[in-house]
């Protein structure tokens, strides 16, 4: 739909929006592509490639009109690019998360393969402070064995309780139905603007 790196360029709020947040390289663009079953958002091996808020109109199969938007946000948490990221955060990420009236649900993506990071904790505290509806998506779970994944989910649960956690893999599709159910639930309760 559009790509905005300044709050003045956000599209006028209309449909409910689902935001995808998390460290650079955690798999935000990949989760979006997996949910829609198409290469909508650009993915990359280079952390920090998404540097604006990308708004995508989402129309469900069999439905005549778009019903919601996905917003792909820039990542954070890599020292090399942290100065620019903090400027982005002040200029358009913070205003988006705190003020956007159409924001229905935030997915906070956390890599299930790495130990809890202070940057993730900051994001979760920020979301709790804004009182936004939010859910943790534990990404790249295909890289862990069953018992490793259970352990990782326990650690995340202890770290971020009571936020719900959904294990996810863009590779295998694990968690896709669960995320869609949560998306549809959040937009069904969302006041019409
Ligand atoms: N094994 C595995 N790799 C994944 C998965 N999701 C993403 N990746 C890989 O992780 C890398 C980063 O994925 P992106 O979706 O571009 O990550 P991003 O969070 O959008 O990154 P930025 O836009 O840079 O913040 C890519 O090389 C993906 O192929 C997954 O579920 N499993
Ligand atoms: Mg991205």
mmCIF file of C-alpha atoms and ligand atoms in Angstrom:
data_model
loop_
_atom_site.group_PDB
_atom_site.id
_atom_site.type_symbol
_atom_site.label_atom_id
_atom_site.label_comp_id
_atom_site.label_asym_id
_atom_site.label_seq_id
_atom_site.Cartn_x
_atom_site.Cartn_y
_atom_site.Cartn_z
ATOM 1 C CA UNK A 1 0.000 0.000 0.000
ATOM 2 C CA UNK A 2 2.636 2.491 1.129
ATOM 3 C CA UNK A 3 5.914 2.803 2.934
ATOM 4 C CA UNK A 4 6.315 5.568 5.532
ATOM 5 C CA UNK A 5 9.384 6.774 7.396
ATOM 6 C CA UNK A 6 7.667 9.777 8.892
ATOM 7 C CA UNK A 7 4.459 9.924 10.920
ATOM 8 C CA UNK A 8 3.134 12.556 8.495
ATOM 9 C CA UNK A 9 3.141 9.941 5.719
ATOM 10 C CA UNK A 10 1.069 7.248 7.432
ATOM 11 C CA UNK A 11 -2.092 6.457 5.454
ATOM 12 C CA UNK A 12 -5.308 7.779 7.009
ATOM 13 C CA UNK A 13 -6.446 5.200 9.594
ATOM 14 C CA UNK A 14 -9.273 3.047 8.240
ATOM 15 C CA UNK A 15 -9.042 -0.744 8.571
ATOM 16 C CA UNK A 16 -7.731 -2.462 11.724
ATOM 17 C CA UNK A 17 -3.971 -2.964 11.664
ATOM 18 C CA UNK A 18 -1.749 -5.804 12.852
ATOM 19 C CA UNK A 19 1.862 -4.750 13.573
ATOM 20 C CA UNK A 20 4.911 -7.013 13.327
ATOM 21 C CA UNK A 21 7.727 -5.953 15.663
ATOM 22 C CA UNK A 22 11.041 -7.371 16.765
ATOM 23 C CA UNK A 23 14.825 -7.370 16.488
ATOM 24 C CA UNK A 24 16.437 -7.077 13.075
ATOM 25 C CA UNK A 25 16.556 -10.458 11.356
ATOM 26 C CA UNK A 26 14.060 -12.079 13.768
ATOM 27 C CA UNK A 27 11.783 -12.930 10.832
ATOM 28 C CA UNK A 28 9.119 -10.180 10.696
ATOM 29 C CA UNK A 29 8.911 -10.015 6.913
ATOM 30 C CA UNK A 30 8.982 -13.832 6.740
ATOM 31 C CA UNK A 31 6.025 -14.179 9.142
ATOM 32 C CA UNK A 32 4.005 -11.761 6.991
ATOM 33 C CA UNK A 33 4.845 -13.706 3.830
ATOM 34 C CA UNK A 34 4.004 -16.997 5.507
ATOM 35 C CA UNK A 35 0.624 -15.723 6.749
ATOM 36 C CA UNK A 36 -0.426 -14.479 3.309
ATOM 37 C CA UNK A 37 1.218 -17.308 1.366
ATOM 38 C CA UNK A 38 3.031 -14.908 -0.967
ATOM 39 C CA UNK A 39 6.265 -12.916 -1.143
ATOM 40 C CA UNK A 40 4.759 -9.609 -0.086
ATOM 41 C CA UNK A 41 7.415 -8.282 2.304
ATOM 42 C CA UNK A 42 11.095 -8.249 1.349
ATOM 43 C CA UNK A 43 13.201 -10.627 3.456
ATOM 44 C CA UNK A 44 16.966 -10.515 3.783
ATOM 45 C CA UNK A 45 20.014 -12.025 5.455
ATOM 46 C CA UNK A 46 21.295 -8.518 6.204
ATOM 47 C CA UNK A 47 19.859 -7.231 9.506
ATOM 48 C CA UNK A 48 18.123 -3.869 9.331
ATOM 49 C CA UNK A 49 16.912 -4.009 5.739
ATOM 50 C CA UNK A 50 13.355 -2.849 6.517
ATOM 51 C CA UNK A 51 13.790 0.847 7.435
ATOM 52 C CA UNK A 52 10.271 2.211 7.236
ATOM 53 C CA UNK A 53 6.779 1.101 8.179
ATOM 54 C CA UNK A 54 5.395 -0.855 5.251
ATOM 55 C CA UNK A 55 1.590 -0.972 5.134
ATOM 56 C CA UNK A 56 0.020 -3.965 3.350
ATOM 57 C CA UNK A 57 -3.690 -4.239 2.599
ATOM 58 C CA UNK A 58 -4.908 -7.781 3.321
ATOM 59 C CA UNK A 59 -7.938 -9.280 1.609
ATOM 60 C CA UNK A 60 -8.963 -12.790 2.635
ATOM 61 C CA UNK A 61 -9.722 -15.362 -0.071
ATOM 62 C CA UNK A 62 -13.414 -15.215 -0.966
ATOM 63 C CA UNK A 63 -13.839 -11.734 0.521
ATOM 64 C CA UNK A 64 -14.421 -8.882 -1.926
ATOM 65 C CA UNK A 65 -12.611 -6.111 -0.042
ATOM 66 C CA UNK A 66 -9.526 -5.744 2.151
ATOM 67 C CA UNK A 67 -10.469 -6.190 5.804
ATOM 68 C CA UNK A 68 -7.237 -5.387 7.570
ATOM 69 C CA UNK A 69 -3.698 -4.092 7.157
ATOM 70 C CA UNK A 70 -0.412 -5.672 8.127
ATOM 71 C CA UNK A 71 2.368 -3.293 9.117
ATOM 72 C CA UNK A 72 5.982 -4.450 8.824
ATOM 73 C CA UNK A 73 8.153 -2.357 11.141
ATOM 74 C CA UNK A 74 11.913 -1.740 11.164
ATOM 75 C CA UNK A 75 13.903 -4.020 13.464
ATOM 76 C CA UNK A 76 16.072 -3.009 16.413
ATOM 77 C CA UNK A 77 18.816 -4.492 18.533
ATOM 78 C CA UNK A 78 21.956 -4.501 16.373
ATOM 79 C CA UNK A 79 24.725 -2.233 17.704
ATOM 80 C CA UNK A 80 26.051 -1.358 14.230
ATOM 81 C CA UNK A 81 22.813 0.302 13.208
ATOM 82 C CA UNK A 82 21.453 1.343 16.591
ATOM 83 C CA UNK A 83 21.969 5.101 16.147
ATOM 84 C CA UNK A 84 19.834 5.249 13.012
ATOM 85 C CA UNK A 85 17.303 2.881 14.561
ATOM 86 C CA UNK A 86 16.827 5.090 17.591
ATOM 87 C CA UNK A 87 16.211 8.050 15.273
ATOM 88 C CA UNK A 88 13.629 5.994 13.367
ATOM 89 C CA UNK A 89 12.029 4.989 16.641
ATOM 90 C CA UNK A 90 11.516 8.603 17.731
ATOM 91 C CA UNK A 91 10.415 9.836 14.314
ATOM 92 C CA UNK A 92 7.810 7.248 13.402
ATOM 93 C CA UNK A 93 7.854 3.941 15.347
ATOM 94 C CA UNK A 94 7.023 5.398 18.761
ATOM 95 C CA UNK A 95 4.287 7.693 17.342
ATOM 96 C CA UNK A 96 2.843 4.745 15.425
ATOM 97 C CA UNK A 97 2.656 2.473 18.477
ATOM 98 C CA UNK A 98 1.446 5.091 20.920
ATOM 99 C CA UNK A 99 -0.990 7.095 18.788
ATOM 100 C CA UNK A 100 -2.300 5.007 15.896
ATOM 101 C CA UNK A 101 -6.068 4.655 16.476
ATOM 102 C CA UNK A 102 -6.443 1.727 14.038
ATOM 103 C CA UNK A 103 -3.746 -0.483 15.610
ATOM 104 C CA UNK A 104 -5.614 -3.602 16.803
ATOM 105 C CA UNK A 105 -2.845 -6.059 17.692
ATOM 106 C CA UNK A 106 0.965 -6.137 17.967
ATOM 107 C CA UNK A 107 2.994 -9.259 17.364
ATOM 108 C CA UNK A 108 6.316 -9.023 19.238
ATOM 109 C CA UNK A 109 8.617 -11.460 17.474
ATOM 110 C CA UNK A 110 11.368 -13.099 19.506
ATOM 111 C CA UNK A 111 13.881 -15.583 18.073
ATOM 112 C CA UNK A 112 13.305 -18.911 19.864
ATOM 113 C CA UNK A 113 16.968 -19.833 19.230
ATOM 114 C CA UNK A 114 18.608 -17.140 21.333
ATOM 115 C CA UNK A 115 18.462 -16.311 25.058
ATOM 116 C CA UNK A 116 16.258 -13.378 26.188
ATOM 117 C CA UNK A 117 17.710 -10.023 25.082
ATOM 118 C CA UNK A 118 17.402 -6.690 26.873
ATOM 119 C CA UNK A 119 16.132 -5.075 23.646
ATOM 120 C CA UNK A 120 13.223 -7.559 23.585
ATOM 121 C CA UNK A 121 12.427 -6.826 27.217
ATOM 122 C CA UNK A 122 12.375 -3.092 26.365
ATOM 123 C CA UNK A 123 9.883 -3.710 23.575
ATOM 124 C CA UNK A 124 7.615 -5.807 25.814
ATOM 125 C CA UNK A 125 7.728 -3.171 28.548
ATOM 126 C CA UNK A 126 6.969 -0.477 25.990
ATOM 127 C CA UNK A 127 3.949 -2.405 24.663
ATOM 128 C CA UNK A 128 2.667 -3.066 28.176
ATOM 129 C CA UNK A 129 2.973 0.662 28.951
ATOM 130 C CA UNK A 130 0.976 1.602 25.821
ATOM 131 C CA UNK A 131 -1.684 -0.956 26.885
ATOM 132 C CA UNK A 132 -1.683 -2.314 23.325
ATOM 133 C CA UNK A 133 -2.964 -5.831 22.747
ATOM 134 C CA UNK A 134 0.168 -7.877 22.155
ATOM 135 C CA UNK A 135 1.350 -11.450 21.699
ATOM 136 C CA UNK A 136 4.850 -12.941 21.528
ATOM 137 C CA UNK A 137 5.683 -14.939 18.410
ATOM 138 C CA UNK A 138 8.648 -17.283 19.030
ATOM 139 C CA UNK A 139 10.190 -17.435 15.548
ATOM 140 C CA UNK A 140 12.363 -19.931 13.652
ATOM 141 C CA UNK A 141 11.220 -22.821 15.863
ATOM 142 C CA UNK A 142 12.056 -25.285 13.038
ATOM 143 C CA UNK A 143 15.705 -24.880 14.060
ATOM 144 C CA UNK A 144 15.090 -26.488 17.480
ATOM 145 C CA UNK A 145 14.353 -30.095 18.414
ATOM 146 C CA UNK A 146 11.119 -30.802 20.305
ATOM 147 C CA UNK A 147 12.770 -30.759 23.718
ATOM 148 C CA UNK A 148 14.891 -27.686 22.902
ATOM 149 C CA UNK A 149 11.750 -25.842 21.823
ATOM 150 C CA UNK A 150 9.904 -26.774 25.034
ATOM 151 C CA UNK A 151 12.847 -25.423 27.018
ATOM 152 C CA UNK A 152 12.976 -22.201 24.971
ATOM 153 C CA UNK A 153 9.227 -21.652 25.416
ATOM 154 C CA UNK A 154 9.519 -22.206 29.170
ATOM 155 C CA UNK A 155 12.311 -19.634 29.356
ATOM 156 C CA UNK A 156 10.297 -17.099 27.361
ATOM 157 C CA UNK A 157 7.239 -17.823 29.523
ATOM 158 C CA UNK A 158 9.189 -17.142 32.705
ATOM 159 C CA UNK A 159 10.742 -14.009 31.254
ATOM 160 C CA UNK A 160 7.628 -12.392 29.784
ATOM 161 C CA UNK A 161 4.610 -13.776 31.699
ATOM 162 C CA UNK A 162 1.667 -13.190 31.340
ATOM 163 C CA UNK A 163 2.041 -12.350 27.624
ATOM 164 C CA UNK A 164 0.794 -15.256 25.449
ATOM 165 C CA UNK A 165 3.457 -16.973 23.312
ATOM 166 C CA UNK A 166 2.926 -18.671 19.951
ATOM 167 C CA UNK A 167 5.741 -20.847 18.535
ATOM 168 C CA UNK A 168 6.153 -20.164 14.824
ATOM 169 C CA UNK A 169 8.097 -21.277 11.776
ATOM 170 C CA UNK A 170 7.886 -19.607 8.400
ATOM 171 C CA UNK A 171 9.622 -22.689 7.009
ATOM 172 C CA UNK A 172 7.154 -25.352 8.200
ATOM 173 C CA UNK A 173 4.008 -23.260 8.802
ATOM 174 C CA UNK A 174 3.890 -24.103 12.533
ATOM 175 C CA UNK A 175 1.801 -21.484 14.332
ATOM 176 C CA UNK A 176 0.177 -20.062 11.203
ATOM 177 C CA UNK A 177 -3.397 -21.116 12.081
ATOM 178 C CA UNK A 178 -2.939 -19.932 15.653
ATOM 179 C CA UNK A 179 -1.786 -16.464 14.504
ATOM 180 C CA UNK A 180 -4.672 -16.174 12.029
ATOM 181 C CA UNK A 181 -7.169 -17.092 14.763
ATOM 182 C CA UNK A 182 -5.729 -14.354 16.984
ATOM 183 C CA UNK A 183 -5.767 -11.827 14.145
ATOM 184 C CA UNK A 184 -9.415 -12.532 13.316
ATOM 185 C CA UNK A 185 -10.377 -12.392 16.982
ATOM 186 C CA UNK A 186 -8.659 -9.023 17.452
ATOM 187 C CA UNK A 187 -10.293 -7.431 14.400
ATOM 188 C CA UNK A 188 -13.747 -8.829 15.216
ATOM 189 C CA UNK A 189 -13.660 -6.941 18.525
ATOM 190 C CA UNK A 190 -12.139 -3.807 17.071
ATOM 191 C CA UNK A 191 -14.342 -0.715 16.965
ATOM 192 C CA UNK A 192 -15.146 0.443 13.442
ATOM 193 C CA UNK A 193 -13.409 3.759 12.777
HETATM 194 N N1 LIG B 1 15.012 -21.432 9.615
HETATM 195 C C1 LIG B 1 14.214 -20.357 9.546
HETATM 196 N N2 LIG B 1 14.729 -19.187 9.046
HETATM 197 C C2 LIG B 1 13.919 -18.114 9.008
HETATM 198 C C3 LIG B 1 12.555 -18.161 9.464
HETATM 199 N N3 LIG B 1 12.012 -16.932 9.332
HETATM 200 C C4 LIG B 1 12.973 -16.151 8.789
HETATM 201 N N4 LIG B 1 14.126 -16.831 8.587
HETATM 202 C C5 LIG B 1 15.378 -16.297 7.995
HETATM 203 O O1 LIG B 1 15.849 -15.214 8.802
HETATM 204 C C6 LIG B 1 16.375 -14.148 7.990
HETATM 205 C C7 LIG B 1 15.689 -12.834 8.316
HETATM 206 O O2 LIG B 1 14.319 -12.908 7.946
HETATM 207 P P1 LIG B 1 13.446 -11.579 7.676
HETATM 208 O O3 LIG B 1 12.029 -12.031 7.565
HETATM 209 O O4 LIG B 1 14.010 -10.791 6.564
HETATM 210 O O5 LIG B 1 13.680 -10.798 9.062
HETATM 211 P P2 LIG B 1 13.181 -9.328 9.483
HETATM 212 O O6 LIG B 1 12.825 -9.413 10.933
HETATM 213 O O7 LIG B 1 12.107 -8.849 8.562
HETATM 214 O O8 LIG B 1 14.522 -8.496 9.312
HETATM 215 P P3 LIG B 1 14.716 -6.874 9.187
HETATM 216 O O9 LIG B 1 13.716 -6.384 8.178
HETATM 217 O O10 LIG B 1 16.131 -6.755 8.752
HETATM 218 O O11 LIG B 1 14.482 -6.303 10.545
HETATM 219 C C8 LIG B 1 16.203 -14.605 6.541
HETATM 220 O O12 LIG B 1 17.419 -15.163 6.112
HETATM 221 C C9 LIG B 1 15.106 -15.665 6.627
HETATM 222 O O13 LIG B 1 15.193 -16.635 5.610
HETATM 223 C C10 LIG B 1 12.057 -19.421 9.961
HETATM 224 O O14 LIG B 1 10.923 -19.578 10.395
HETATM 225 N N5 LIG B 1 12.948 -20.469 9.977
HETATM 226 MG MG1 LIG B 2 12.024 -7.127 7.394
#
